[in-house]
Amino acid sequence: KLRPLDWDLFNEKQKFQPLSIVASGVISKSSIVLNSKKGNFDSFDCLTQCMKASMLLPGITGPMVDIPGINEPLVDSQLYEPIPYRAALNDGCTHILVLRSRPDGCSILGKPKLAEKMIARRYFSRKHGMPSLYEYMKKGGHKIVYAKDILKLNSASRVKKGDKGPYILPLSLSKEETEIKRLERKRANIFDGVRKGCQYGHNILRVCAQEHEYLRYTEGDEASKIAFPNEILDHKEDPIIKPL
């Protein structure tokens, strides 16, 4: 059973817990922050367009996205801000929790594959007349940004007593964990990855749950099974997803 988003409730929570979505601008060659305060979304349809822009892989998942109030087309945030903690810093956040989707110690750099270069060339250089973006992708510019961000986050996590903020806490699975493949479609594998992320996050953050004694003394493995019970896999797949 699909559970539709309660837009009125979501919109009400924007007043004290605003959502910001990060994408990449292909003209400014920088990250672009989208939110309701700027007028980028004021309806469910506009919100989904912002989310689409944030995860639109150039040349693979459709045309670039135009958003109200933004004077340039947008694509996946991975080009210029793959881990959107800098957007939070620029917004004045003092305490930032960074949820990394890849295990610590996994391979970050590496030459782009031939297929990636061919897609980038066709999409940016030939189709849209943006050879500089093609060169950026060909040289792995987005991967270099990602690698630098990992180094900065690792450094920021080593806080000493007396250090002044802002404070950044990155969370990731250990290097012993198997990384979920980028194009993974098997529900059980994806579900297992979600559970492991919940487990690791809980074990680290439960010391902060002073007012929730039960959470403090619950191990991450148990907490992840409560949050994501096995019954979830019994639900039918989304009808737009073709089974393998």
CSV table of C-alpha atoms in Angstrom, one decimal:
chain,number,residue,atom,x,y,z
A,1,LYS,CA,0.0,0.0,0.0
A,2,LEU,CA,1.4,3.3,-1.1
A,3,ARG,CA,1.4,6.1,1.6
A,4,PRO,CA,1.0,9.5,-0.1
A,5,LEU,CA,2.9,12.5,1.4
A,6,ASP,CA,0.7,14.7,3.6
A,7,TRP,CA,1.6,18.0,1.9
A,8,ASP,CA,-0.2,20.2,4.5
A,9,LEU,CA,1.7,18.6,7.4
A,10,PHE,CA,5.0,18.7,5.5
A,11,ASN,CA,4.4,22.4,4.6
A,12,GLU,CA,3.6,23.2,8.3
A,13,LYS,CA,6.9,21.6,9.5
A,14,GLN,CA,8.8,23.8,7.0
A,15,LYS,CA,8.3,26.7,9.5
A,16,PHE,CA,10.6,25.1,12.1
A,17,GLN,CA,12.4,22.3,10.3
A,18,PRO,CA,12.9,23.5,6.7
A,19,LEU,CA,14.1,21.1,4.0
A,20,SER,CA,17.0,22.2,1.7
A,21,ILE,CA,17.8,20.2,-1.4
A,22,VAL,CA,21.2,20.5,-3.2
A,23,ALA,CA,21.7,20.2,-6.9
A,24,SER,CA,24.4,21.3,-9.4
A,25,GLY,CA,24.2,24.4,-11.7
A,26,VAL,CA,25.6,23.7,-15.1
A,27,ILE,CA,26.2,27.5,-15.9
A,28,SER,CA,27.6,28.7,-12.6
A,29,LYS,CA,29.4,25.4,-12.1
A,30,SER,CA,28.6,25.3,-8.4
A,31,SER,CA,26.2,23.7,-6.0
A,32,ILE,CA,22.7,25.2,-5.8
A,33,VAL,CA,20.5,25.1,-2.7
A,34,LEU,CA,16.7,24.7,-3.2
A,35,ASN,CA,14.1,25.4,-0.5
A,36,SER,CA,10.6,26.7,0.0
A,37,LYS,CA,11.9,30.0,1.5
A,38,LYS,CA,13.5,30.9,-1.8
A,39,GLY,CA,10.3,29.9,-3.6
A,40,ASN,CA,11.8,26.9,-5.3
A,41,PHE,CA,8.9,24.7,-4.3
A,42,ASP,CA,5.4,25.4,-3.0
A,43,SER,CA,3.6,22.2,-4.0
A,44,PHE,CA,4.2,18.5,-4.1
A,45,ASP,CA,4.9,18.6,-7.8
A,46,CYS,CA,7.5,21.3,-7.4
A,47,LEU,CA,9.2,19.5,-4.6
A,48,THR,CA,9.5,16.3,-6.7
A,49,GLN,CA,11.1,18.4,-9.4
A,50,CYS,CA,13.7,19.7,-7.0
A,51,MET,CA,14.4,16.2,-5.8
A,52,LYS,CA,14.7,15.0,-9.4
A,53,ALA,CA,17.2,17.7,-10.1
A,54,SER,CA,19.3,16.7,-7.1
A,55,MET,CA,19.7,13.1,-8.3
A,56,LEU,CA,19.6,13.5,-12.1
A,57,LEU,CA,22.5,11.6,-13.6
A,58,PRO,CA,23.6,13.6,-16.7
A,59,GLY,CA,22.9,11.7,-19.9
A,60,ILE,CA,21.3,8.7,-18.1
A,61,THR,CA,18.1,9.8,-16.3
A,62,GLY,CA,16.6,12.4,-18.6
A,63,PRO,CA,17.0,16.1,-19.5
A,64,MET,CA,18.3,18.8,-17.2
A,65,VAL,CA,15.7,20.3,-14.8
A,66,ASP,CA,14.5,23.9,-14.7
A,67,ILE,CA,13.4,25.1,-11.3
A,68,PRO,CA,11.4,28.4,-10.5
A,69,GLY,CA,13.8,31.1,-9.2
A,70,ILE,CA,16.9,29.4,-10.6
A,71,ASN,CA,18.3,30.9,-13.8
A,72,GLU,CA,20.1,27.8,-15.0
A,73,PRO,CA,19.5,24.1,-15.6
A,74,LEU,CA,20.2,21.7,-12.8
A,75,VAL,CA,21.6,18.2,-12.6
A,76,ASP,CA,22.9,15.8,-9.8
A,77,SER,CA,24.5,17.4,-6.8
A,78,GLN,CA,27.5,15.0,-7.2
A,79,LEU,CA,29.1,17.3,-9.7
A,80,TYR,CA,29.9,20.1,-7.2
A,81,GLU,CA,28.7,19.0,-3.8
A,82,PRO,CA,28.4,15.3,-3.5
A,83,ILE,CA,28.2,15.4,0.3
A,84,PRO,CA,26.0,18.5,1.1
A,85,TYR,CA,27.5,19.5,4.4
A,86,ARG,CA,29.0,22.8,2.9
A,87,ALA,CA,25.5,24.0,2.1
A,88,ALA,CA,24.6,23.4,5.8
A,89,LEU,CA,27.7,25.4,6.9
A,90,ASN,CA,26.8,28.2,4.6
A,91,ASP,CA,23.3,28.3,6.0
A,92,GLY,CA,24.7,28.9,9.5
A,93,CYS,CA,24.3,25.4,11.0
A,94,THR,CA,26.4,24.9,14.1
A,95,HIS,CA,25.9,21.1,14.6
A,96,ILE,CA,25.9,18.9,11.4
A,97,LEU,CA,25.3,15.2,11.2
A,98,VAL,CA,26.6,13.8,7.9
A,99,LEU,CA,25.2,10.4,6.8
A,100,ARG,CA,27.7,9.0,4.3
A,101,SER,CA,26.2,6.4,2.0
A,102,ARG,CA,29.5,4.6,1.3
A,103,PRO,CA,31.6,2.6,3.7
A,104,ASP,CA,34.7,4.2,5.2
A,105,GLY,CA,37.8,3.3,3.3
A,106,CYS,CA,36.2,2.4,0.0
A,107,SER,CA,37.8,3.4,-3.3
A,108,ILE,CA,37.0,7.0,-4.0
A,109,LEU,CA,39.2,8.1,-6.9
A,110,GLY,CA,40.0,6.2,-10.1
A,111,LYS,CA,39.8,7.0,-13.8
A,112,PRO,CA,36.3,7.4,-15.2
A,113,LYS,CA,35.2,4.4,-17.2
A,114,LEU,CA,35.0,4.6,-21.0
A,115,ALA,CA,31.2,4.4,-20.9
A,116,GLU,CA,31.1,7.4,-18.4
A,117,LYS,CA,33.3,9.5,-20.6
A,118,MET,CA,31.3,8.7,-23.7
A,119,ILE,CA,28.0,9.6,-22.1
A,120,ALA,CA,29.5,12.8,-20.7
A,121,ARG,CA,30.9,13.8,-24.1
A,122,ARG,CA,27.6,13.1,-25.9
A,123,TYR,CA,25.5,14.8,-23.3
A,124,PHE,CA,27.5,17.9,-22.3
A,125,SER,CA,29.8,18.6,-25.3
A,126,ARG,CA,27.8,17.5,-28.3
A,127,LYS,CA,24.2,17.9,-27.2
A,128,HIS,CA,24.4,21.0,-25.0
A,129,GLY,CA,27.6,22.7,-26.2
A,130,MET,CA,29.3,22.6,-22.8
A,131,PRO,CA,32.7,21.2,-23.5
A,132,SER,CA,34.1,22.5,-20.2
A,133,LEU,CA,31.7,20.3,-18.3
A,134,TYR,CA,32.7,17.3,-20.3
A,135,GLU,CA,36.4,18.0,-19.6
A,136,TYR,CA,35.5,18.3,-15.9
A,137,MET,CA,33.8,15.0,-15.9
A,138,LYS,CA,36.5,13.3,-18.0
A,139,LYS,CA,39.2,14.4,-15.6
A,140,GLY,CA,37.1,13.2,-12.6
A,141,GLY,CA,36.6,16.6,-11.2
A,142,HIS,CA,33.5,15.5,-9.2
A,143,LYS,CA,35.5,12.6,-7.7
A,144,ILE,CA,38.3,15.0,-6.6
A,145,VAL,CA,35.6,17.1,-4.8
A,146,TYR,CA,34.3,14.0,-3.1
A,147,ALA,CA,37.7,12.9,-2.0
A,148,LYS,CA,38.5,16.3,-0.6
A,149,ASP,CA,35.2,16.4,1.3
A,150,ILE,CA,36.0,13.0,2.9
A,151,LEU,CA,39.3,14.3,4.1
A,152,LYS,CA,37.7,17.4,5.5
A,153,LEU,CA,35.0,15.4,7.2
A,154,ASN,CA,37.5,13.0,8.8
A,155,SER,CA,39.4,15.9,10.1
A,156,ALA,CA,36.4,17.7,11.4
A,157,SER,CA,35.3,14.6,13.3
A,158,ARG,CA,38.4,14.6,15.5
A,159,VAL,CA,37.0,17.3,17.9
A,160,LYS,CA,39.0,18.1,21.0
A,161,LYS,CA,37.7,19.5,24.3
A,162,GLY,CA,37.6,23.3,24.0
A,163,ASP,CA,37.3,23.4,20.2
A,164,LYS,CA,34.9,25.9,18.9
A,165,GLY,CA,32.2,25.0,16.4
A,166,PRO,CA,30.7,24.4,14.0
A,167,TYR,CA,30.7,20.7,14.9
A,168,ILE,CA,30.5,18.0,12.2
A,169,LEU,CA,29.9,14.3,12.9
A,170,PRO,CA,30.2,12.1,9.8
A,171,LEU,CA,28.6,8.6,10.0
A,172,SER,CA,29.5,5.7,7.7
A,173,LEU,CA,29.7,1.9,7.8
A,174,SER,CA,33.0,0.4,8.6
A,175,LYS,CA,35.4,-0.6,5.8
A,176,GLU,CA,34.6,-4.3,6.5
A,177,GLU,CA,31.1,-3.9,5.2
A,178,THR,CA,30.3,-4.8,1.6
A,179,GLU,CA,29.3,-1.7,-0.4
A,180,ILE,CA,26.0,-1.8,-2.1
A,181,LYS,CA,26.4,-1.6,-5.9
A,182,ARG,CA,25.3,1.7,-7.5
A,183,LEU,CA,22.8,0.0,-9.8
A,184,GLU,CA,21.6,-2.5,-7.2
A,185,ARG,CA,17.9,-3.4,-7.7
A,186,LYS,CA,17.5,-6.4,-5.5
A,187,ARG,CA,15.2,-5.4,-2.6
A,188,ALA,CA,16.8,-7.7,0.0
A,189,ASN,CA,20.3,-6.3,-0.7
A,190,ILE,CA,19.1,-2.7,-0.5
A,191,PHE,CA,17.0,-3.4,2.6
A,192,ASP,CA,20.1,-4.9,4.3
A,193,GLY,CA,22.1,-1.8,3.5
A,194,VAL,CA,19.4,0.4,5.0
A,195,ARG,CA,19.3,-1.7,8.1
A,196,LYS,CA,23.1,-1.6,8.6
A,197,GLY,CA,23.1,2.2,8.2
A,198,CYS,CA,20.4,2.4,10.9
A,199,GLN,CA,22.4,0.0,13.1
A,200,TYR,CA,25.6,2.0,12.9
A,201,GLY,CA,23.9,5.3,13.4
A,202,HIS,CA,22.0,4.1,16.5
A,203,ASN,CA,25.1,2.7,18.2
A,204,ILE,CA,26.9,6.0,17.8
A,205,LEU,CA,24.0,8.4,18.6
A,206,ARG,CA,22.3,6.5,21.4
A,207,VAL,CA,24.6,8.0,24.0
A,208,CYS,CA,22.8,11.3,23.3
A,209,ALA,CA,19.3,10.0,24.0
A,210,GLN,CA,19.3,11.0,27.6
A,211,GLU,CA,15.5,11.4,27.8
A,212,HIS,CA,14.9,8.0,26.1
A,213,GLU,CA,16.4,5.4,28.4
A,214,TYR,CA,15.1,2.5,26.3
A,215,LEU,CA,17.0,3.7,23.2
A,216,ARG,CA,20.2,4.2,25.2
A,217,TYR,CA,20.3,0.5,26.3
A,218,THR,CA,19.1,-1.0,23.0
A,219,GLU,CA,21.8,-2.4,20.7
A,220,GLY,CA,21.8,-1.1,17.1
A,221,ASP,CA,21.0,-4.5,15.6
A,222,GLU,CA,17.8,-4.7,17.6
A,223,ALA,CA,16.9,-1.1,17.0
A,224,SER,CA,17.3,-1.5,13.2
A,225,LYS,CA,15.0,-4.5,13.2
A,226,ILE,CA,12.4,-2.5,15.1
A,227,ALA,CA,12.6,0.4,12.7
A,228,PHE,CA,12.8,-1.8,9.6
A,229,PRO,CA,11.0,-5.1,10.4
A,230,ASN,CA,11.2,-8.1,8.0
A,231,GLU,CA,7.6,-7.6,7.1
A,232,ILE,CA,8.6,-4.6,4.9
A,233,LEU,CA,9.9,-7.1,2.3
A,234,ASP,CA,6.4,-8.7,2.2
A,235,HIS,CA,4.9,-5.6,0.6
A,236,LYS,CA,4.5,-5.6,-3.1
A,237,GLU,CA,7.0,-3.6,-5.1
A,238,ASP,CA,6.2,-0.2,-6.4
A,239,PRO,CA,4.3,-0.8,-9.7
A,240,ILE,CA,6.7,1.5,-11.6
A,241,ILE,CA,9.6,-0.8,-10.8
A,242,LYS,CA,10.0,-3.8,-13.1
A,243,PRO,CA,11.0,-7.0,-11.2
A,244,LEU,CA,14.3,-8.6,-12.1
